[in-house]
Amino acid sequence: MTTKDLAVLEVMLERRRAFADPIVRMLEHKLANAGVVSIDAVEPDVVTLNSRVVFSIDAGPVETRTLVQNEGRGPVGSSLSLATRRGLCMLGMAEGQTAVIEQSDGRRESIRIKAVLYQPEAARRAVREKSASGRRPHGLTLVYSAAAGTRPLGEMAGMRQTRDDDPGPSAA
């Protein structure tokens, strides 16, 4: 898990302890057993916050979700909150790993990470490496540069009055 993800979990634990949230025990366990690495050192196949993950529950159909801090972020049905047992379990897991989650009703389910489609830390590293090698990030190329006196698209020229125009009401 990254140092950033660790900080998010620590704040989450403090807030949830105040309300005796049932997920507190799972948070404490996660923090006690977490291996922490810097953002630049996390492997690209490890689930971090805002990663896009393909997983399955109890060998069921595969699902794809983005692990988010708050449920309100992202389109409905495409995100999984870190505040859920599944989301919390996934954080820090790598492709191919399986873990068992105990639900609040005592039922146990197995979660398997099939793939990490996107990881923000790996994406940032890739952009940095491209720009350091002299290549343009994102493949953007400047194709035209307007002269300094050219007005930006949509900018209106100053008002021009002719002799017959009514100047309108006075500001006085």
PDB file of C-alpha atoms in Angstrom:
ATOM      1  CA  MET A   1       0.000   0.000   0.000  1.00  0.00           C
ATOM      2  CA  THR A   2       1.232   3.510  -0.713  1.00  0.00           C
ATOM      3  CA  THR A   3       2.031   6.110   1.925  1.00  0.00           C
ATOM      4  CA  LYS A   4      -0.899   8.167   0.602  1.00  0.00           C
ATOM      5  CA  ASP A   5      -3.315   5.228   0.970  1.00  0.00           C
ATOM      6  CA  LEU A   6      -1.993   4.609   4.492  1.00  0.00           C
ATOM      7  CA  ALA A   7      -2.716   8.222   5.453  1.00  0.00           C
ATOM      8  CA  VAL A   8      -6.271   7.940   4.069  1.00  0.00           C
ATOM      9  CA  LEU A   9      -6.868   4.761   6.103  1.00  0.00           C
ATOM     10  CA  GLU A  10      -5.494   6.315   9.296  1.00  0.00           C
ATOM     11  CA  VAL A  11      -7.883   9.281   9.002  1.00  0.00           C
ATOM     12  CA  MET A  12     -10.736   6.918   8.138  1.00  0.00           C
ATOM     13  CA  LEU A  13      -9.995   4.820  11.243  1.00  0.00           C
ATOM     14  CA  GLU A  14     -10.007   7.828  13.571  1.00  0.00           C
ATOM     15  CA  ARG A  15     -13.336   9.057  12.204  1.00  0.00           C
ATOM     16  CA  ARG A  16     -14.985   5.640  12.331  1.00  0.00           C
ATOM     17  CA  ARG A  17     -13.787   4.903  15.872  1.00  0.00           C
ATOM     18  CA  ALA A  18     -15.777   7.922  17.053  1.00  0.00           C
ATOM     19  CA  PHE A  19     -18.987   6.286  15.776  1.00  0.00           C
ATOM     20  CA  ALA A  20     -18.188   2.674  16.769  1.00  0.00           C
ATOM     21  CA  ASP A  21     -18.396   1.627  13.122  1.00  0.00           C
ATOM     22  CA  PRO A  22     -18.292  -2.179  12.645  1.00  0.00           C
ATOM     23  CA  ILE A  23     -15.589  -1.802   9.949  1.00  0.00           C
ATOM     24  CA  VAL A  24     -13.114  -0.467  12.580  1.00  0.00           C
ATOM     25  CA  ARG A  25     -11.777  -3.960  13.359  1.00  0.00           C
ATOM     26  CA  MET A  26     -11.073  -4.606   9.678  1.00  0.00           C
ATOM     27  CA  LEU A  27      -9.369  -1.198   9.340  1.00  0.00           C
ATOM     28  CA  GLU A  28      -7.157  -1.893  12.366  1.00  0.00           C
ATOM     29  CA  HIS A  29      -6.199  -5.285  10.929  1.00  0.00           C
ATOM     30  CA  LYS A  30      -5.419  -3.759   7.522  1.00  0.00           C
ATOM     31  CA  LEU A  31      -3.216  -1.054   9.047  1.00  0.00           C
ATOM     32  CA  ALA A  32      -1.404  -3.487  11.358  1.00  0.00           C
ATOM     33  CA  ASN A  33      -0.501  -5.826   8.491  1.00  0.00           C
ATOM     34  CA  ALA A  34       0.144  -3.266   5.738  1.00  0.00           C
ATOM     35  CA  GLY A  35       3.400  -3.184   3.849  1.00  0.00           C
ATOM     36  CA  VAL A  36       3.954   0.472   3.001  1.00  0.00           C
ATOM     37  CA  VAL A  37       5.912   1.739  -0.010  1.00  0.00           C
ATOM     38  CA  SER A  38       6.431   5.183  -1.506  1.00  0.00           C
ATOM     39  CA  ILE A  39       4.180   6.281  -4.342  1.00  0.00           C
ATOM     40  CA  ASP A  40       7.079   5.955  -6.800  1.00  0.00           C
ATOM     41  CA  ALA A  41       7.903   2.390  -5.729  1.00  0.00           C
ATOM     42  CA  VAL A  42       4.456   0.726  -5.836  1.00  0.00           C
ATOM     43  CA  GLU A  43       4.222  -2.047  -8.437  1.00  0.00           C
ATOM     44  CA  PRO A  44       1.759  -1.349 -11.301  1.00  0.00           C
ATOM     45  CA  ASP A  45      -0.268  -4.514 -10.575  1.00  0.00           C
ATOM     46  CA  VAL A  46      -1.109  -3.467  -6.986  1.00  0.00           C
ATOM     47  CA  VAL A  47      -4.516  -1.965  -6.183  1.00  0.00           C
ATOM     48  CA  THR A  48      -4.242   1.601  -4.883  1.00  0.00           C
ATOM     49  CA  LEU A  49      -6.851   4.287  -4.352  1.00  0.00           C
ATOM     50  CA  ASN A  50      -8.419   5.310  -7.700  1.00  0.00           C
ATOM     51  CA  SER A  51      -7.229   2.132  -9.444  1.00  0.00           C
ATOM     52  CA  ARG A  52      -9.517   0.490 -12.019  1.00  0.00           C
ATOM     53  CA  VAL A  53      -9.792  -3.169 -10.973  1.00  0.00           C
ATOM     54  CA  VAL A  54     -11.226  -6.357 -12.463  1.00  0.00           C
ATOM     55  CA  PHE A  55     -12.232  -8.845  -9.744  1.00  0.00           C
ATOM     56  CA  SER A  56     -14.593 -11.678  -8.920  1.00  0.00           C
ATOM     57  CA  ILE A  57     -16.443 -12.673  -5.773  1.00  0.00           C
ATOM     58  CA  ASP A  58     -16.652 -16.388  -4.894  1.00  0.00           C
ATOM     59  CA  ALA A  59     -15.635 -17.374  -8.454  1.00  0.00           C
ATOM     60  CA  GLY A  60     -18.671 -15.514  -9.782  1.00  0.00           C
ATOM     61  CA  PRO A  61     -18.785 -13.238 -12.829  1.00  0.00           C
ATOM     62  CA  VAL A  62     -16.040 -10.651 -13.173  1.00  0.00           C
ATOM     63  CA  GLU A  63     -16.752  -7.067 -12.206  1.00  0.00           C
ATOM     64  CA  THR A  64     -14.823  -3.910 -13.034  1.00  0.00           C
ATOM     65  CA  ARG A  65     -14.819  -0.998 -10.592  1.00  0.00           C
ATOM     66  CA  THR A  66     -12.696   1.999  -9.658  1.00  0.00           C
ATOM     67  CA  LEU A  67     -11.681   2.013  -5.993  1.00  0.00           C
ATOM     68  CA  VAL A  68     -12.675   5.446  -4.655  1.00  0.00           C
ATOM     69  CA  GLN A  69     -12.443   7.123  -1.283  1.00  0.00           C
ATOM     70  CA  ASN A  70     -16.056   8.326  -1.245  1.00  0.00           C
ATOM     71  CA  GLU A  71     -19.015   6.652  -2.946  1.00  0.00           C
ATOM     72  CA  GLY A  72     -20.198   9.953  -4.435  1.00  0.00           C
ATOM     73  CA  ARG A  73     -17.174  10.155  -6.741  1.00  0.00           C
ATOM     74  CA  GLY A  74     -17.474   8.621 -10.169  1.00  0.00           C
ATOM     75  CA  PRO A  75     -20.428   7.351 -12.193  1.00  0.00           C
ATOM     76  CA  VAL A  76     -22.991   5.188 -10.420  1.00  0.00           C
ATOM     77  CA  GLY A  77     -22.155   1.494 -10.662  1.00  0.00           C
ATOM     78  CA  SER A  78     -18.571   1.984 -11.802  1.00  0.00           C
ATOM     79  CA  SER A  79     -16.994   2.747  -8.453  1.00  0.00           C
ATOM     80  CA  LEU A  80     -16.406   0.857  -5.220  1.00  0.00           C
ATOM     81  CA  SER A  81     -15.965   2.800  -2.002  1.00  0.00           C
ATOM     82  CA  LEU A  82     -12.969   2.190   0.226  1.00  0.00           C
ATOM     83  CA  ALA A  83     -15.461   2.362   3.109  1.00  0.00           C
ATOM     84  CA  THR A  84     -16.972  -1.006   2.091  1.00  0.00           C
ATOM     85  CA  ARG A  85     -15.514  -4.328   3.206  1.00  0.00           C
ATOM     86  CA  ARG A  86     -14.785  -5.326  -0.383  1.00  0.00           C
ATOM     87  CA  GLY A  87     -13.118  -2.017  -1.187  1.00  0.00           C
ATOM     88  CA  LEU A  88     -11.019  -2.055   1.959  1.00  0.00           C
ATOM     89  CA  CYS A  89      -9.982  -5.644   1.312  1.00  0.00           C
ATOM     90  CA  MET A  90      -8.872  -4.870  -2.258  1.00  0.00           C
ATOM     91  CA  LEU A  91      -6.591  -2.010  -1.270  1.00  0.00           C
ATOM     92  CA  GLY A  92      -3.009  -3.246  -1.451  1.00  0.00           C
ATOM     93  CA  MET A  93      -3.815  -6.553  -3.150  1.00  0.00           C
ATOM     94  CA  ALA A  94      -2.018  -7.518  -6.373  1.00  0.00           C
ATOM     95  CA  GLU A  95      -3.192  -9.212  -9.554  1.00  0.00           C
ATOM     96  CA  GLY A  96      -3.814 -12.907  -8.951  1.00  0.00           C
ATOM     97  CA  GLN A  97      -4.231 -12.554  -5.179  1.00  0.00           C
ATOM     98  CA  THR A  98      -7.252 -13.917  -3.325  1.00  0.00           C
ATOM     99  CA  ALA A  99      -8.509 -12.876   0.110  1.00  0.00           C
ATOM    100  CA  VAL A 100     -11.425 -13.849   2.316  1.00  0.00           C
ATOM    101  CA  ILE A 101     -13.761 -11.190   3.673  1.00  0.00           C
ATOM    102  CA  GLU A 102     -16.061 -11.738   6.625  1.00  0.00           C
ATOM    103  CA  GLN A 103     -19.284  -9.782   6.168  1.00  0.00           C
ATOM    104  CA  SER A 104     -21.153  -8.192   9.089  1.00  0.00           C
ATOM    105  CA  ASP A 105     -23.654 -11.088   9.106  1.00  0.00           C
ATOM    106  CA  GLY A 106     -20.808 -13.641   9.508  1.00  0.00           C
ATOM    107  CA  ARG A 107     -20.948 -14.836   5.900  1.00  0.00           C
ATOM    108  CA  ARG A 108     -17.538 -15.244   4.275  1.00  0.00           C
ATOM    109  CA  GLU A 109     -16.751 -14.465   0.669  1.00  0.00           C
ATOM    110  CA  SER A 110     -13.631 -14.833  -1.411  1.00  0.00           C
ATOM    111  CA  ILE A 111     -12.409 -11.951  -3.540  1.00  0.00           C
ATOM    112  CA  ARG A 112      -9.881 -12.458  -6.341  1.00  0.00           C
ATOM    113  CA  ILE A 113      -8.082  -9.664  -8.208  1.00  0.00           C
ATOM    114  CA  LYS A 114      -8.059 -10.575 -11.903  1.00  0.00           C
ATOM    115  CA  ALA A 115      -6.366  -7.417 -13.271  1.00  0.00           C
ATOM    116  CA  VAL A 116      -5.424  -3.832 -12.445  1.00  0.00           C
ATOM    117  CA  LEU A 117      -6.423  -1.966 -15.611  1.00  0.00           C
ATOM    118  CA  TYR A 118      -5.304   1.453 -14.385  1.00  0.00           C
ATOM    119  CA  GLN A 119      -3.251   2.603 -11.437  1.00  0.00           C
ATOM    120  CA  PRO A 120      -2.732   6.368 -11.007  1.00  0.00           C
ATOM    121  CA  GLU A 121       0.809   6.010  -9.644  1.00  0.00           C
ATOM    122  CA  ALA A 122       1.933   3.891 -12.616  1.00  0.00           C
ATOM    123  CA  ALA A 123       0.269   6.318 -15.050  1.00  0.00           C
ATOM    124  CA  ARG A 124       2.117   9.276 -13.486  1.00  0.00           C
ATOM    125  CA  ARG A 125       5.429   7.415 -13.708  1.00  0.00           C
ATOM    126  CA  ALA A 126       4.839   6.651 -17.386  1.00  0.00           C
ATOM    127  CA  VAL A 127       4.172  10.331 -18.177  1.00  0.00           C
ATOM    128  CA  ARG A 128       7.266  11.411 -16.210  1.00  0.00           C
ATOM    129  CA  GLU A 129       9.448   8.860 -18.025  1.00  0.00           C
ATOM    130  CA  LYS A 130       8.192   9.997 -21.440  1.00  0.00           C
ATOM    131  CA  SER A 131       8.844  13.664 -20.682  1.00  0.00           C
ATOM    132  CA  ALA A 132      12.294  12.874 -19.232  1.00  0.00           C
ATOM    133  CA  SER A 133      13.260  10.999 -22.392  1.00  0.00           C
ATOM    134  CA  GLY A 134      12.556  14.083 -24.503  1.00  0.00           C
ATOM    135  CA  ARG A 135       9.334  12.722 -25.958  1.00  0.00           C
ATOM    136  CA  ARG A 136       6.202  14.783 -25.667  1.00  0.00           C
ATOM    137  CA  PRO A 137       3.759  13.560 -23.009  1.00  0.00           C
ATOM    138  CA  HIS A 138       0.456  12.363 -24.481  1.00  0.00           C
ATOM    139  CA  GLY A 139       1.824  12.743 -28.013  1.00  0.00           C
ATOM    140  CA  LEU A 140       0.681  16.378 -28.319  1.00  0.00           C
ATOM    141  CA  THR A 141       2.230  18.453 -31.095  1.00  0.00           C
ATOM    142  CA  LEU A 142       1.887  22.197 -31.608  1.00  0.00           C
ATOM    143  CA  VAL A 143       0.658  22.577 -35.180  1.00  0.00           C
ATOM    144  CA  TYR A 144      -0.013  26.326 -35.336  1.00  0.00           C
ATOM    145  CA  SER A 145       0.953  29.319 -33.251  1.00  0.00           C
ATOM    146  CA  ALA A 146      -0.969  32.536 -33.863  1.00  0.00           C
ATOM    147  CA  ALA A 147       0.792  35.875 -34.138  1.00  0.00           C
ATOM    148  CA  ALA A 148       0.975  37.956 -30.958  1.00  0.00           C
ATOM    149  CA  GLY A 149      -1.569  40.517 -32.220  1.00  0.00           C
ATOM    150  CA  THR A 150      -4.252  37.893 -32.994  1.00  0.00           C
ATOM    151  CA  ARG A 151      -7.245  37.897 -30.628  1.00  0.00           C
ATOM    152  CA  PRO A 152      -8.327  34.573 -29.084  1.00  0.00           C
ATOM    153  CA  LEU A 153     -11.360  32.869 -30.577  1.00  0.00           C
ATOM    154  CA  GLY A 154     -14.535  34.359 -29.130  1.00  0.00           C
ATOM    155  CA  GLU A 155     -12.942  37.591 -27.870  1.00  0.00           C
ATOM    156  CA  MET A 156     -15.039  40.576 -28.859  1.00  0.00           C
ATOM    157  CA  ALA A 157     -13.444  43.655 -30.381  1.00  0.00           C
ATOM    158  CA  GLY A 158     -13.985  46.940 -28.575  1.00  0.00           C
ATOM    159  CA  MET A 159     -17.316  48.735 -29.208  1.00  0.00           C
ATOM    160  CA  ARG A 160     -17.184  51.049 -32.170  1.00  0.00           C
ATOM    161  CA  GLN A 161     -19.528  54.015 -32.394  1.00  0.00           C
ATOM    162  CA  THR A 162     -20.457  55.903 -35.524  1.00  0.00           C
ATOM    163  CA  ARG A 163     -21.880  59.383 -35.758  1.00  0.00           C
ATOM    164  CA  ASP A 164     -25.535  58.247 -36.042  1.00  0.00           C
ATOM    165  CA  ASP A 165     -25.392  55.728 -33.170  1.00  0.00           C
ATOM    166  CA  ASP A 166     -27.277  56.530 -29.997  1.00  0.00           C
ATOM    167  CA  PRO A 167     -24.657  56.371 -27.204  1.00  0.00           C
ATOM    168  CA  GLY A 168     -27.254  55.084 -24.712  1.00  0.00           C
ATOM    169  CA  PRO A 169     -27.927  56.361 -21.193  1.00  0.00           C
ATOM    170  CA  SER A 170     -25.326  58.449 -19.433  1.00  0.00           C
ATOM    171  CA  ALA A 171     -23.525  56.945 -16.453  1.00  0.00           C
ATOM    172  CA  ALA A 172     -23.867  60.215 -14.546  1.00  0.00           C
TER     173      ALA A 172
END
